[in-house]
Amino acid sequence: MNIEITTLADTEVSCANCEACCCRLEVMIITDTGVPDNYIKTDRWGGQTMARLDDGWCAALDRNTMRCTIYEKRPLICREFEMGETECIAERAN
Ligand code: SF4
Ligand code: SF4
């Protein structure tokens, strides 16, 4: 019985057991939500994305808590990326 409960908990889709894998994706900034400039990378054509550090994760991610440090100002794409949706499941599988 305990084994079944443990197995269920381990496979449950939750940001708490994911290590923020979606925060390693390229995040385009398409609306102004107030992301601080130091987290924005601008390409030669003026396109803006969230900057990522050498470890691959978004620069705005707290590496200790694996939580977004600019949650209230996070880009639209981050707001629309929902836990448990198809893209989330795909990223977890990767
Ligand atoms: S939304 Fe999905 S992929 Fe992103 S941290 Fe949460 S569980 Fe992981
Ligand atoms: S802005 Fe926040 S939610 Fe969006 S990728 Fe960066 S850390 Fe993740």
XYZ file of N, CA, C and O and ligand atoms in Angstrom:
392
model
N 0.834 -1.210 0.000
C 0.000 0.000 0.000
C 0.867 1.258 0.000
O 0.664 2.161 -0.778
N 1.866 1.264 0.853
C 2.769 2.415 0.879
C 3.503 2.594 -0.435
O 3.737 3.695 -0.880
N 3.876 1.482 -1.055
C 4.597 1.542 -2.324
C 3.722 2.196 -3.392
O 4.164 3.045 -4.146
N 2.446 1.855 -3.412
C 1.546 2.442 -4.394
C 1.433 3.957 -4.201
O 1.461 4.712 -5.158
N 1.341 4.373 -2.959
C 1.218 5.804 -2.674
C 2.476 6.538 -3.112
O 2.419 7.579 -3.764
N 3.647 5.965 -2.818
C 4.912 6.582 -3.209
C 5.011 6.710 -4.720
O 5.411 7.730 -5.261
N 4.595 5.642 -5.424
C 4.681 5.663 -6.880
C 3.789 6.753 -7.462
O 4.182 7.490 -8.360
N 2.595 6.869 -6.922
C 1.697 7.909 -7.403
C 2.306 9.296 -7.195
O 2.302 10.132 -8.095
N 2.879 9.519 -6.013
C 3.440 10.831 -5.711
C 4.609 11.151 -6.633
O 4.788 12.278 -7.067
N 5.424 10.141 -6.945
C 6.594 10.371 -7.776
C 6.233 10.736 -9.216
O 6.976 11.413 -9.901
N 5.105 10.242 -9.697
C 4.759 10.486 -11.091
C 3.786 11.654 -11.244
O 3.463 12.035 -12.354
N 3.339 12.220 -10.149
C 2.404 13.330 -10.209
C 3.056 14.534 -10.901
O 4.218 14.852 -10.640
N 2.343 15.185 -11.792
C 2.884 16.372 -12.451
C 2.773 17.556 -11.510
O 1.677 17.967 -11.132
N 3.920 18.072 -11.117
C 3.955 19.199 -10.195
C 5.235 19.986 -10.419
O 6.296 19.403 -10.659
N 5.148 21.294 -10.321
C 6.361 22.116 -10.446
C 7.342 21.778 -9.324
O 8.545 21.956 -9.478
N 6.835 21.241 -8.215
C 7.692 20.933 -7.073
C 8.628 19.763 -7.346
O 9.645 19.615 -6.684
N 8.299 18.906 -8.314
C 9.173 17.762 -8.596
C 9.744 17.825 -10.007
O 10.002 16.817 -10.642
N 9.951 19.037 -10.485
C 10.304 19.211 -11.896
C 11.626 19.933 -12.132
O 12.204 19.815 -13.192
N 12.131 20.672 -11.180
C 13.356 21.468 -11.359
C 13.216 22.499 -12.482
O 14.177 22.780 -13.200
N 12.022 23.030 -12.644
C 11.774 24.156 -13.546
C 12.308 23.920 -14.950
O 12.965 24.773 -15.527
N 12.035 22.749 -15.512
C 12.591 22.480 -16.848
C 12.027 23.427 -17.904
O 12.699 23.711 -18.893
N 10.825 23.973 -17.698
C 10.308 24.905 -18.701
C 11.066 26.232 -18.665
O 11.011 27.008 -19.630
N 11.782 26.502 -17.609
C 12.552 27.740 -17.522
C 13.913 27.607 -18.211
O 14.768 28.478 -18.087
N 14.100 26.523 -18.948
C 15.283 26.369 -19.803
C 14.940 26.622 -21.270
O 15.806 26.603 -22.130
N 13.671 26.813 -21.552
C 13.244 27.077 -22.927
C 13.533 28.519 -23.313
O 13.675 29.387 -22.447
N 13.601 28.773 -24.612
C 13.725 30.164 -25.054
C 12.380 30.850 -24.828
O 11.345 30.339 -25.251
N 12.407 31.969 -24.143
C 11.177 32.706 -23.845
C 11.216 34.044 -24.566
O 11.985 34.940 -24.195
N 10.420 34.174 -25.610
C 10.342 35.448 -26.320
C 9.509 36.434 -25.504
O 8.520 36.063 -24.869
N 9.927 37.683 -25.556
C 9.183 38.739 -24.867
C 8.394 39.500 -25.923
O 8.971 40.205 -26.754
N 7.085 39.310 -25.928
C 6.255 39.878 -26.986
C 5.322 40.973 -26.484
O 4.679 41.640 -27.281
N 5.235 41.121 -25.178
C 4.472 42.233 -24.600
C 5.288 42.789 -23.449
O 6.186 42.122 -22.936
N 4.973 43.993 -23.039
C 5.704 44.602 -21.925
C 5.005 44.263 -20.617
O 3.933 44.786 -20.311
N 5.619 43.364 -19.875
C 5.067 43.005 -18.568
C 5.953 43.539 -17.445
O 5.727 43.216 -16.275
N 6.967 44.315 -17.820
C 7.817 44.923 -16.807
C 9.048 44.119 -16.450
O 9.655 44.348 -15.388
N 9.447 43.177 -17.326
C 10.668 42.402 -17.054
C 11.850 43.375 -16.944
O 12.059 44.203 -17.832
N 12.633 43.301 -15.863
C 13.792 44.198 -15.723
C 14.785 44.017 -16.879
O 15.014 42.891 -17.340
N 15.377 45.120 -17.320
C 16.274 45.103 -18.477
C 17.421 44.114 -18.334
O 17.862 43.520 -19.323
N 17.921 43.936 -17.117
C 19.088 43.068 -16.951
C 18.775 41.587 -17.186
O 19.677 40.769 -17.248
N 17.501 41.248 -17.327
C 17.118 39.867 -17.636
C 16.750 39.699 -19.105
O 16.338 38.620 -19.514
N 16.889 40.765 -19.887
C 16.463 40.725 -21.286
C 17.671 40.663 -22.207
O 18.635 41.408 -22.054
N 17.592 39.744 -23.177
C 18.625 39.642 -24.205
C 17.996 40.126 -25.518
O 16.896 39.676 -25.887
N 18.683 41.040 -26.188
C 18.155 41.587 -27.437
C 19.039 41.146 -28.590
O 20.266 41.315 -28.537
N 18.445 40.555 -29.626
C 19.251 40.109 -30.761
C 19.466 41.248 -31.756
O 18.961 42.354 -31.563
N 20.204 40.980 -32.818
C 20.597 42.044 -33.740
C 19.413 42.631 -34.504
O 19.512 43.687 -35.103
N 18.297 41.909 -34.514
C 17.106 42.423 -35.192
C 16.144 43.093 -34.220
O 15.041 43.476 -34.582
N 16.526 43.186 -32.978
C 15.679 43.842 -31.980
C 14.752 42.899 -31.237
O 13.994 43.331 -30.374
N 14.800 41.607 -31.599
C 13.963 40.633 -30.897
C 14.449 40.443 -29.474
O 15.654 40.436 -29.208
N 13.512 40.308 -28.548
C 13.879 40.178 -27.140
C 13.468 38.828 -26.565
O 12.356 38.342 -26.830
N 14.381 38.247 -25.812
C 14.100 36.995 -25.109
C 14.619 37.121 -23.677
O 15.428 38.001 -23.374
N 14.178 36.216 -22.831
C 14.744 36.157 -21.487
C 16.180 35.654 -21.598
O 16.456 34.684 -22.307
N 17.095 36.323 -20.927
C 18.497 35.890 -20.925
C 18.609 34.580 -20.157
O 17.883 34.338 -19.199
N 19.521 33.727 -20.622
C 19.792 32.480 -19.912
C 21.262 32.453 -19.506
O 22.117 32.953 -20.237
N 21.543 31.851 -18.381
C 22.923 31.753 -17.913
C 23.574 30.493 -18.488
O 22.938 29.714 -19.191
N 24.849 30.299 -18.199
C 25.597 29.176 -18.774
C 25.000 27.818 -18.415
O 25.193 26.837 -19.140
N 24.284 27.745 -17.299
C 23.684 26.460 -16.920
C 22.422 26.151 -17.712
O 21.829 25.081 -17.562
N 21.994 27.103 -18.538
C 20.843 26.865 -19.407
C 19.533 27.409 -18.884
O 18.572 27.574 -19.638
N 19.459 27.705 -17.592
C 18.206 28.218 -17.057
C 18.101 29.735 -17.212
O 19.128 30.446 -17.300
N 16.882 30.195 -17.216
C 16.576 31.621 -17.294
C 17.317 32.388 -16.191
O 17.425 31.918 -15.046
N 17.799 33.565 -16.549
C 18.556 34.387 -15.599
C 17.710 34.824 -14.408
O 18.248 35.149 -13.348
N 16.392 34.817 -14.572
C 15.516 35.274 -13.489
C 15.129 34.157 -12.520
O 14.372 34.390 -11.582
N 15.641 32.961 -12.757
C 15.299 31.840 -11.876
C 16.226 31.820 -10.663
O 17.444 31.911 -10.797
N 15.648 31.693 -9.486
C 16.445 31.522 -8.264
C 16.963 30.086 -8.255
O 16.186 29.131 -8.189
N 18.269 29.915 -8.341
C 18.868 28.567 -8.419
C 18.698 27.760 -7.137
O 18.836 26.547 -7.159
N 18.460 28.392 -6.054
C 18.314 27.662 -4.799
C 16.890 27.147 -4.602
O 16.679 26.008 -4.210
N 15.933 27.989 -4.914
C 14.541 27.592 -4.705
C 13.895 27.079 -5.987
O 12.820 26.484 -5.935
N 14.543 27.305 -7.135
C 14.004 26.985 -8.460
C 12.652 27.680 -8.678
O 11.730 27.131 -9.273
N 12.564 28.894 -8.162
C 11.358 29.691 -8.355
C 11.691 30.963 -9.131
O 12.815 31.451 -9.085
N 10.690 31.494 -9.786
C 10.868 32.721 -10.568
C 10.998 33.922 -9.621
O 10.161 34.110 -8.741
N 12.033 34.720 -9.836
C 12.245 35.881 -8.967
C 11.490 37.116 -9.462
O 11.485 38.140 -8.782
N 10.906 37.012 -10.634
C 10.148 38.159 -11.175
C 8.714 37.735 -11.492
O 8.133 38.160 -12.491
N 8.175 36.888 -10.651
C 6.885 36.251 -10.942
C 5.808 37.250 -11.361
O 5.088 37.036 -12.329
N 5.705 38.358 -10.653
C 4.653 39.337 -10.969
C 4.906 40.044 -12.300
O 3.986 40.614 -12.889
N 6.165 39.998 -12.759
C 6.522 40.686 -14.007
C 6.940 39.715 -15.106
O 7.479 40.126 -16.124
N 6.703 38.442 -14.899
C 7.163 37.435 -15.867
C 6.490 37.640 -17.226
O 5.366 38.160 -17.300
N 7.169 37.211 -18.298
C 6.625 37.418 -19.646
C 5.297 36.685 -19.871
O 4.981 35.721 -19.169
N 4.602 37.126 -20.873
C 3.302 36.538 -21.213
C 3.422 35.037 -21.464
O 2.561 34.254 -21.023
N 4.473 34.628 -22.174
C 4.636 33.208 -22.494
C 4.726 32.374 -21.218
O 4.158 31.284 -21.136
N 5.402 32.890 -20.220
C 5.495 32.163 -18.945
C 4.122 32.077 -18.276
O 3.790 31.076 -17.647
N 3.336 33.124 -18.421
C 2.001 33.134 -17.808
C 1.091 32.102 -18.457
O 0.218 31.525 -17.829
N 1.310 31.888 -19.765
C 0.419 30.995 -20.499
C 0.880 29.538 -20.473
O 0.166 28.663 -20.947
N 2.076 29.296 -19.984
C 2.609 27.935 -19.923
C 2.045 27.268 -18.682
O 2.442 27.552 -17.557
N 1.089 26.391 -18.867
C 0.373 25.852 -17.711
C 0.840 24.463 -17.319
O 1.045 23.603 -18.170
N 0.999 24.294 -16.042
C 1.380 22.993 -15.499
C 0.352 21.938 -15.911
O -0.855 22.162 -15.805
N 0.857 20.821 -16.407
C -0.020 19.713 -16.758
C -0.499 19.742 -18.196
O -1.089 18.765 -18.672
N -0.258 20.863 -18.903
C -0.656 20.953 -20.303
C 0.345 20.176 -21.169
O 1.404 19.747 -20.702
N 0.044 20.055 -22.449
C 0.853 19.235 -23.361
C 2.321 19.641 -23.370
O 3.211 18.786 -23.287
N 2.596 20.935 -23.460
C 4.004 21.396 -23.516
C 4.741 21.075 -22.224
O 5.920 20.719 -22.242
N 4.060 21.227 -21.132
C 4.646 20.909 -19.819
C 5.027 19.433 -19.762
O 6.154 19.082 -19.386
N 4.120 18.568 -20.156
C 4.382 17.123 -20.115
C 5.565 16.797 -21.025
O 6.440 15.997 -20.682
N 5.617 17.449 -22.201
C 6.704 17.177 -23.152
C 8.050 17.604 -22.569
O 9.046 16.895 -22.693
N 8.088 18.763 -21.933
C 9.337 19.229 -21.358
C 9.801 18.341 -20.219
O 10.982 18.041 -20.082
N 8.873 17.892 -19.420
C 9.242 16.977 -18.330
C 9.806 15.687 -18.884
O 10.773 15.136 -18.344
N 9.233 15.210 -19.979
C 9.717 13.969 -20.587
C 11.126 14.152 -21.131
O 11.951 13.235 -21.070
N 11.413 15.341 -21.658
C 12.753 15.615 -22.203
C 13.798 15.640 -21.110
O 14.957 15.457 -21.341
S 5.017 24.154 -15.597
Fe 5.518 22.019 -16.033
S 7.546 22.057 -16.983
Fe 7.243 24.037 -15.920
S 8.105 23.806 -13.849
Fe 5.921 23.300 -13.733
S 5.805 21.068 -14.011
Fe 7.819 21.748 -14.765
S 10.744 34.601 -16.287
Fe 10.383 33.294 -14.539
S 8.829 31.813 -15.208
Fe 9.717 32.763 -17.044
S 11.363 31.406 -17.708
Fe 12.245 32.967 -16.362
S 12.256 32.093 -14.286
Fe 10.859 30.880 -15.577
